[in-house]
Amino acid sequence: MSEVLVAIEDLTVRFGDRLVVDRVNLSLHRGDIITIIGPNGAGKTTLIKTILGIQVPTSGRIMRAQNLAIGYVPQHLSLETTLPLSVKRFMLLSGQSLAECESALARTGVSHLLKASVHHLSGGEQQRLLLARALVRKPDLLVLDEPAQGVDINGQAALYDLIRQLRDELNCGVIMISHDLHLVMAATDKVICLNQHVCCSGYPADISHDPAFIETFGRPVADSLAVYHHHHNHSHDLHGNVVGSGTSHSATGHEECSHEHH
């Protein structure tokens, strides 16, 4: 059994009289990719903030591995627009060396943006910058809040593929939030459907037909979007374009690429 990085027991968070997270239990092991899905207001970000130690639980407990290094990728990069800030300076604010910062930027495919202003990045470039900032700490645990936010559909596939690769390279755990199950079907080991409490959890293909999932989201994933997988020998850049040969590995170890048809 791999190392437990985070364990949550009966975690409850209230804001005044409002119940936001209700008796959630969760264990994340090294090497796991867990995706939390749920409607707006389901408590997903609050749960993530509690794992990070930003939010204090009302009751229950959370246990973290000793000396756990966490890399956090927030949903948005909120910066004062009048503040001049280059990608290089933003990365150096992490306290790491320039060489380490450049290496992290190269790994996420945005090393060419070193001198660019963070205010002029596209959605995909910004997310890869935030991921590089998280990677520079060599985390045991990567926490991502809607990592594909503001990224087009092809860029999303490439980004999730990169997250899987980083999990393998770093042998870290990954926990991320997504609104859409179909986007993470091939990228995650386990899905937790949250609506204050855990409605259902399990393998992505099983969750899509779970009655609790259908009750929350209205219909099975397959009814609204066909997801299929195929073998391939190419990779994508941050814009989703084919850039050359390579092998993409899913969380199950099969060589596959997720494509979608409306």
Short mmCIF file of N, CA, C and O in Angstrom, two decimals, residues 163-262:
data_model
loop_
_atom_site.label_atom_id
_atom_site.label_comp_id
_atom_site.label_asym_id
_atom_site.label_seq_id
_atom_site.Cartn_x
_atom_site.Cartn_y
_atom_site.Cartn_z
N ILE A 163 -0.80 16.70 -16.46
CA ILE A 163 -0.99 16.41 -15.03
C ILE A 163 -0.72 14.94 -14.74
O ILE A 163 -0.06 14.60 -13.75
N ARG A 164 -1.20 14.06 -15.60
CA ARG A 164 -0.92 12.62 -15.43
C ARG A 164 0.58 12.33 -15.51
O ARG A 164 1.12 11.57 -14.72
N GLN A 165 1.24 12.96 -16.48
CA GLN A 165 2.68 12.76 -16.62
C GLN A 165 3.43 13.23 -15.38
O GLN A 165 4.37 12.56 -14.91
N LEU A 166 3.04 14.37 -14.85
CA LEU A 166 3.71 14.92 -13.66
C LEU A 166 3.49 14.03 -12.45
O LEU A 166 4.39 13.87 -11.63
N ARG A 167 2.30 13.45 -12.35
CA ARG A 167 2.05 12.49 -11.26
C ARG A 167 3.05 11.35 -11.32
O ARG A 167 3.61 10.93 -10.29
N ASP A 168 3.29 10.83 -12.52
CA ASP A 168 4.21 9.71 -12.69
C ASP A 168 5.65 10.13 -12.40
O ASP A 168 6.40 9.40 -11.75
N GLU A 169 6.05 11.30 -12.89
CA GLU A 169 7.43 11.76 -12.72
C GLU A 169 7.76 12.08 -11.27
O GLU A 169 8.85 11.77 -10.78
N LEU A 170 6.84 12.74 -10.60
CA LEU A 170 7.07 13.18 -9.22
C LEU A 170 6.67 12.12 -8.19
O LEU A 170 7.00 12.25 -7.01
N ASN A 171 5.92 11.10 -8.64
CA ASN A 171 5.33 10.12 -7.73
C ASN A 171 4.58 10.84 -6.60
O ASN A 171 4.74 10.55 -5.42
N CYS A 172 3.79 11.82 -7.02
CA CYS A 172 3.03 12.61 -6.05
C CYS A 172 1.56 12.20 -6.08
O CYS A 172 1.14 11.41 -6.93
N GLY A 173 0.78 12.72 -5.16
CA GLY A 173 -0.66 12.60 -5.21
C GLY A 173 -1.24 13.85 -5.85
O GLY A 173 -0.63 14.92 -5.79
N VAL A 174 -2.41 13.70 -6.48
CA VAL A 174 -3.07 14.83 -7.12
C VAL A 174 -4.53 14.84 -6.70
O VAL A 174 -5.20 13.81 -6.76
N ILE A 175 -4.99 16.00 -6.27
CA ILE A 175 -6.42 16.17 -6.03
C ILE A 175 -6.84 17.44 -6.76
O ILE A 175 -6.19 18.47 -6.66
N MET A 176 -7.88 17.32 -7.56
CA MET A 176 -8.31 18.47 -8.35
C MET A 176 -9.82 18.57 -8.40
O MET A 176 -10.55 17.60 -8.15
N ILE A 177 -10.29 19.77 -8.72
CA ILE A 177 -11.71 20.06 -8.83
C ILE A 177 -12.05 20.21 -10.31
O ILE A 177 -11.29 20.78 -11.09
N SER A 178 -13.21 19.69 -10.70
CA SER A 178 -13.71 19.91 -12.05
C SER A 178 -15.23 19.96 -12.00
O SER A 178 -15.86 19.29 -11.17
N HIS A 179 -15.82 20.76 -12.88
CA HIS A 179 -17.27 20.77 -13.01
C HIS A 179 -17.77 19.64 -13.89
O HIS A 179 -18.91 19.21 -13.79
N ASP A 180 -16.89 19.17 -14.79
CA ASP A 180 -17.33 18.27 -15.85
C ASP A 180 -16.64 16.92 -15.76
O ASP A 180 -15.43 16.82 -15.96
N LEU A 181 -17.43 15.88 -15.52
CA LEU A 181 -16.87 14.54 -15.42
C LEU A 181 -16.24 14.10 -16.73
O LEU A 181 -15.18 13.48 -16.74
N HIS A 182 -16.87 14.43 -17.87
CA HIS A 182 -16.36 13.92 -19.14
C HIS A 182 -14.97 14.45 -19.46
O HIS A 182 -14.20 13.79 -20.15
N LEU A 183 -14.61 15.61 -18.93
CA LEU A 183 -13.29 16.18 -19.21
C LEU A 183 -12.17 15.43 -18.49
O LEU A 183 -11.02 15.47 -18.91
N VAL A 184 -12.51 14.75 -17.40
CA VAL A 184 -11.46 14.10 -16.60
C VAL A 184 -11.58 12.58 -16.62
O VAL A 184 -10.89 11.90 -15.89
N MET A 185 -12.45 12.05 -17.48
CA MET A 185 -12.69 10.61 -17.51
C MET A 185 -11.39 9.81 -17.65
O MET A 185 -11.19 8.82 -16.97
N ALA A 186 -10.50 10.24 -18.54
CA ALA A 186 -9.26 9.50 -18.79
C ALA A 186 -8.10 10.01 -17.95
O ALA A 186 -7.00 9.48 -18.03
N ALA A 187 -8.33 11.03 -17.14
CA ALA A 187 -7.23 11.69 -16.43
C ALA A 187 -7.19 11.36 -14.94
O ALA A 187 -6.25 11.74 -14.27
N THR A 188 -8.20 10.68 -14.43
CA THR A 188 -8.31 10.51 -12.98
C THR A 188 -8.48 9.04 -12.61
O THR A 188 -8.99 8.25 -13.40
N ASP A 189 -8.02 8.69 -11.42
CA ASP A 189 -8.20 7.32 -10.91
C ASP A 189 -9.55 7.17 -10.22
O ASP A 189 -10.19 6.13 -10.32
N LYS A 190 -9.96 8.22 -9.52
CA LYS A 190 -11.17 8.14 -8.72
C LYS A 190 -11.90 9.47 -8.79
O LYS A 190 -11.28 10.54 -8.88
N VAL A 191 -13.22 9.41 -8.76
CA VAL A 191 -14.06 10.60 -8.75
C VAL A 191 -14.87 10.63 -7.46
O VAL A 191 -15.39 9.60 -7.03
N ILE A 192 -14.95 11.80 -6.87
CA ILE A 192 -15.83 12.01 -5.71
C ILE A 192 -16.86 13.05 -6.10
O ILE A 192 -16.50 14.17 -6.47
N CYS A 193 -18.11 12.68 -6.08
CA CYS A 193 -19.20 13.59 -6.39
C CYS A 193 -19.67 14.23 -5.09
O CYS A 193 -20.17 13.54 -4.20
N LEU A 194 -19.47 15.54 -5.00
CA LEU A 194 -19.75 16.26 -3.76
C LEU A 194 -20.92 17.22 -3.94
O LEU A 194 -21.00 17.95 -4.93
N ASN A 195 -21.83 17.18 -3.00
CA ASN A 195 -22.90 18.18 -2.91
C ASN A 195 -23.15 18.42 -1.43
O ASN A 195 -24.10 17.92 -0.86
N GLN A 196 -22.21 19.12 -0.80
CA GLN A 196 -22.05 19.25 0.64
C GLN A 196 -21.54 17.93 1.24
O GLN A 196 -20.51 17.91 1.88
N HIS A 197 -22.29 16.83 1.03
CA HIS A 197 -21.82 15.52 1.44
C HIS A 197 -21.33 14.76 0.21
O HIS A 197 -21.52 15.21 -0.92
N VAL A 198 -20.71 13.62 0.43
CA VAL A 198 -20.28 12.78 -0.70
C VAL A 198 -21.49 12.01 -1.21
O VAL A 198 -22.01 11.12 -0.54
N CYS A 199 -21.94 12.37 -2.42
CA CYS A 199 -23.10 11.68 -3.03
C CYS A 199 -22.72 10.28 -3.49
O CYS A 199 -23.47 9.33 -3.31
N CYS A 200 -21.55 10.18 -4.13
CA CYS A 200 -21.06 8.90 -4.63
C CYS A 200 -19.58 9.05 -4.93
O CYS A 200 -19.08 10.17 -5.08
N SER A 201 -18.88 7.94 -5.03
CA SER A 201 -17.46 7.97 -5.37
C SER A 201 -17.08 6.65 -6.02
O SER A 201 -17.73 5.62 -5.80
N GLY A 202 -16.03 6.68 -6.83
CA GLY A 202 -15.57 5.46 -7.48
C GLY A 202 -14.85 5.75 -8.77
O GLY A 202 -14.41 6.87 -9.02
N TYR A 203 -14.74 4.72 -9.62
CA TYR A 203 -14.10 4.88 -10.92
C TYR A 203 -14.96 5.76 -11.82
O TYR A 203 -16.19 5.71 -11.75
N PRO A 204 -14.34 6.57 -12.68
CA PRO A 204 -15.10 7.51 -13.51
C PRO A 204 -16.22 6.86 -14.32
O PRO A 204 -17.35 7.36 -14.37
N ALA A 205 -15.95 5.73 -14.98
CA ALA A 205 -16.96 5.09 -15.82
C ALA A 205 -18.16 4.61 -15.00
O ALA A 205 -19.29 4.60 -15.48
N ASP A 206 -17.90 4.21 -13.75
CA ASP A 206 -18.99 3.75 -12.90
C ASP A 206 -19.81 4.93 -12.37
O ASP A 206 -21.04 4.86 -12.30
N ILE A 207 -19.13 6.01 -12.01
CA ILE A 207 -19.80 7.18 -11.46
C ILE A 207 -20.80 7.76 -12.45
O ILE A 207 -21.88 8.22 -12.07
N SER A 208 -20.47 7.74 -13.73
CA SER A 208 -21.31 8.39 -14.73
C SER A 208 -22.71 7.80 -14.81
O SER A 208 -23.63 8.45 -15.31
N HIS A 209 -22.89 6.58 -14.31
CA HIS A 209 -24.21 5.94 -14.33
C HIS A 209 -24.76 5.71 -12.93
O HIS A 209 -25.79 5.04 -12.77
N ASP A 210 -24.09 6.26 -11.92
CA ASP A 210 -24.58 6.12 -10.55
C ASP A 210 -25.85 6.94 -10.36
O ASP A 210 -25.91 8.09 -10.78
N PRO A 211 -26.89 6.37 -9.75
CA PRO A 211 -28.14 7.13 -9.55
C PRO A 211 -27.95 8.45 -8.83
O PRO A 211 -28.62 9.44 -9.15
N ALA A 212 -27.02 8.51 -7.87
CA ALA A 212 -26.77 9.76 -7.14
C ALA A 212 -26.16 10.82 -8.06
O ALA A 212 -26.47 12.00 -7.96
N PHE A 213 -25.28 10.37 -8.97
CA PHE A 213 -24.70 11.30 -9.94
C PHE A 213 -25.78 11.82 -10.88
O PHE A 213 -25.86 13.02 -11.16
N ILE A 214 -26.61 10.92 -11.39
CA ILE A 214 -27.67 11.31 -12.31
C ILE A 214 -28.66 12.26 -11.64
O ILE A 214 -29.12 13.24 -12.23
N GLU A 215 -28.94 12.00 -10.36
CA GLU A 215 -29.86 12.88 -9.63
C GLU A 215 -29.28 14.28 -9.48
O GLU A 215 -29.99 15.28 -9.58
N THR A 216 -27.97 14.37 -9.28
CA THR A 216 -27.31 15.66 -9.09
C THR A 216 -27.12 16.41 -10.40
O THR A 216 -27.35 17.62 -10.49
N PHE A 217 -26.70 15.68 -11.45
CA PHE A 217 -26.33 16.32 -12.71
C PHE A 217 -27.38 16.17 -13.81
O PHE A 217 -27.25 16.77 -14.87
N GLY A 218 -28.40 15.37 -13.57
CA GLY A 218 -29.52 15.33 -14.50
C GLY A 218 -29.55 14.15 -15.45
O GLY A 218 -30.60 13.65 -15.77
N ARG A 219 -28.38 13.70 -15.92
CA ARG A 219 -28.35 12.57 -16.86
C ARG A 219 -26.95 12.00 -16.91
O ARG A 219 -25.98 12.67 -16.57
N PRO A 220 -26.84 10.74 -17.36
CA PRO A 220 -25.51 10.15 -17.47
C PRO A 220 -24.66 10.91 -18.47
O PRO A 220 -25.17 11.51 -19.40
N VAL A 221 -23.35 10.86 -18.26
CA VAL A 221 -22.43 11.53 -19.17
C VAL A 221 -22.63 11.05 -20.59
O VAL A 221 -22.64 11.83 -21.54
N ALA A 222 -22.80 9.75 -20.78
CA ALA A 222 -22.89 9.18 -22.12
C ALA A 222 -24.11 9.69 -22.88
O ALA A 222 -24.13 9.67 -24.11
N ASP A 223 -25.14 10.16 -22.17
CA ASP A 223 -26.34 10.67 -22.84
C ASP A 223 -26.11 12.03 -23.47
O ASP A 223 -26.81 12.42 -24.39
N SER A 224 -25.14 12.78 -22.94
CA SER A 224 -24.92 14.13 -23.45
C SER A 224 -23.64 14.24 -24.27
O SER A 224 -23.47 15.14 -25.07
N LEU A 225 -22.72 13.31 -24.05
CA LEU A 225 -21.42 13.41 -24.72
C LEU A 225 -20.80 12.03 -24.82
O LEU A 225 -20.69 11.34 -23.82
N ALA A 226 -20.43 11.63 -26.01
CA ALA A 226 -19.78 10.33 -26.19
C ALA A 226 -18.29 10.49 -25.95
O ALA A 226 -17.65 11.35 -26.55
N VAL A 227 -17.75 9.68 -25.07
CA VAL A 227 -16.31 9.71 -24.79
C VAL A 227 -15.71 8.39 -25.23
O VAL A 227 -16.17 7.33 -24.83
N TYR A 228 -14.73 8.44 -26.10
CA TYR A 228 -14.07 7.20 -26.47
C TYR A 228 -12.57 7.39 -26.37
O TYR A 228 -12.08 8.51 -26.34
N HIS A 229 -11.87 6.27 -26.33
CA HIS A 229 -10.42 6.30 -26.19
C HIS A 229 -9.80 5.52 -27.33
O HIS A 229 -10.36 4.54 -27.80
N HIS A 230 -8.65 5.97 -27.77
CA HIS A 230 -7.95 5.24 -28.82
C HIS A 230 -6.46 5.34 -28.59
O HIS A 230 -5.97 6.26 -27.95
N HIS A 231 -5.76 4.36 -29.14
CA HIS A 231 -4.30 4.37 -29.05
C HIS A 231 -3.75 5.46 -29.96
O HIS A 231 -4.30 5.74 -31.02
N HIS A 232 -2.67 6.09 -29.57
CA HIS A 232 -2.06 7.10 -30.41
C HIS A 232 -0.58 7.22 -30.12
O HIS A 232 -0.09 6.72 -29.11
N ASN A 233 0.12 7.88 -31.02
CA ASN A 233 1.56 8.04 -30.85
C ASN A 233 1.98 9.49 -31.08
O ASN A 233 3.03 9.76 -31.62
N HIS A 234 1.10 10.39 -30.63
CA HIS A 234 1.43 11.80 -30.76
C HIS A 234 1.15 12.52 -29.45
O HIS A 234 0.55 11.97 -28.55
N SER A 235 1.60 13.77 -29.36
CA SER A 235 1.34 14.59 -28.18
C SER A 235 0.82 15.94 -28.64
O SER A 235 0.82 16.26 -29.82
N HIS A 236 0.35 16.74 -27.67
CA HIS A 236 -0.25 18.03 -27.98
C HIS A 236 0.49 19.15 -27.26
O HIS A 236 1.02 18.95 -26.16
N ASP A 237 0.51 20.34 -27.85
CA ASP A 237 1.03 21.50 -27.15
C ASP A 237 -0.07 22.13 -26.31
O ASP A 237 -1.17 21.60 -26.22
N LEU A 238 0.23 23.30 -25.67
CA LEU A 238 -0.75 23.88 -24.77
C LEU A 238 -1.97 24.40 -25.50
O LEU A 238 -2.99 24.71 -24.87
N HIS A 239 -1.92 24.49 -26.82
CA HIS A 239 -3.09 24.89 -27.59
C HIS A 239 -3.84 23.70 -28.15
O HIS A 239 -4.86 23.86 -28.82
N GLY A 240 -3.36 22.47 -27.85
CA GLY A 240 -4.03 21.27 -28.30
C GLY A 240 -3.57 20.79 -29.66
O GLY A 240 -4.10 19.81 -30.19
N ASN A 241 -2.58 21.43 -30.26
CA ASN A 241 -2.11 21.04 -31.58
C ASN A 241 -1.16 19.84 -31.48
O ASN A 241 -0.42 19.70 -30.51
N VAL A 242 -1.19 18.98 -32.48
CA VAL A 242 -0.26 17.84 -32.53
C VAL A 242 1.14 18.37 -32.78
O VAL A 242 1.37 19.13 -33.71
N VAL A 243 2.09 17.95 -31.93
CA VAL A 243 3.44 18.49 -32.03
C VAL A 243 4.49 17.43 -32.32
O VAL A 243 5.66 17.75 -32.50
N GLY A 244 4.12 16.16 -32.35
CA GLY A 244 5.12 15.14 -32.64
C GLY A 244 4.76 13.83 -32.02
O GLY A 244 3.67 13.66 -31.50
N SER A 245 5.66 12.88 -32.09
CA SER A 245 5.37 11.55 -31.56
C SER A 245 5.63 11.52 -30.07
O SER A 245 6.42 12.26 -29.53
N GLY A 246 4.95 10.62 -29.42
CA GLY A 246 5.08 10.46 -27.98
C GLY A 246 3.96 9.58 -27.51
O GLY A 246 3.02 9.30 -28.25
N THR A 247 4.01 9.13 -26.30
CA THR A 247 2.98 8.24 -25.76
C THR A 247 2.33 8.87 -24.57
O THR A 247 3.00 9.35 -23.67
N SER A 248 1.02 8.87 -24.57
CA SER A 248 0.26 9.40 -23.44
C SER A 248 -0.30 8.24 -22.65
O SER A 248 -0.90 7.33 -23.21
N HIS A 249 -0.11 8.25 -21.36
CA HIS A 249 -0.57 7.17 -20.51
C HIS A 249 -1.73 7.64 -19.65
O HIS A 249 -1.66 8.68 -19.02
N SER A 250 -2.76 6.83 -19.63
CA SER A 250 -3.90 7.16 -18.77
C SER A 250 -3.62 6.72 -17.36
O SER A 250 -2.63 6.05 -17.08
N ALA A 251 -4.54 7.03 -16.45
CA ALA A 251 -4.38 6.65 -15.06
C ALA A 251 -4.42 5.13 -14.90
O ALA A 251 -3.96 4.60 -13.90
N THR A 252 -4.97 4.42 -15.88
CA THR A 252 -5.06 2.98 -15.79
C THR A 252 -3.88 2.28 -16.42
O THR A 252 -3.77 1.07 -16.40
N GLY A 253 -2.97 3.08 -17.05
CA GLY A 253 -1.78 2.50 -17.62
C GLY A 253 -1.91 2.17 -19.09
O GLY A 253 -0.97 1.73 -19.72
N HIS A 254 -3.10 2.35 -19.70
CA HIS A 254 -3.28 2.10 -21.11
C HIS A 254 -2.87 3.32 -21.91
O HIS A 254 -3.04 4.45 -21.45
N GLU A 255 -2.40 3.09 -23.12
CA GLU A 255 -2.07 4.20 -23.99
C GLU A 255 -3.36 4.65 -24.67
O GLU A 255 -3.98 3.90 -25.40
N GLU A 256 -3.78 5.89 -24.38
CA GLU A 256 -5.04 6.34 -24.92
C GLU A 256 -5.11 7.85 -24.94
O GLU A 256 -4.36 8.54 -24.27
N CYS A 257 -6.04 8.35 -25.73
CA CYS A 257 -6.27 9.78 -25.82
C CYS A 257 -7.77 9.99 -25.82
O CYS A 257 -8.49 9.28 -26.52
N SER A 258 -8.26 10.92 -25.06
CA SER A 258 -9.70 11.14 -24.96
C SER A 258 -10.15 12.16 -25.97
O SER A 258 -9.62 13.25 -26.06
N HIS A 259 -11.16 11.81 -26.76
CA HIS A 259 -11.76 12.71 -27.73
C HIS A 259 -13.25 12.72 -27.50
O HIS A 259 -13.83 11.79 -26.98
N GLU A 260 -13.92 13.79 -27.92
CA GLU A 260 -15.32 13.97 -27.60
C GLU A 260 -16.10 14.31 -28.84
O GLU A 260 -15.65 15.04 -29.71
N HIS A 261 -17.32 13.77 -28.92
CA HIS A 261 -18.20 14.03 -30.04
C HIS A 261 -19.55 14.45 -29.53
O HIS A 261 -20.14 13.78 -28.71
N HIS A 262 -20.05 15.57 -30.01
CA HIS A 262 -21.39 16.01 -29.64
C HIS A 262 -22.40 15.32 -30.54
O HIS A 262 -22.14 15.06 -31.70
#
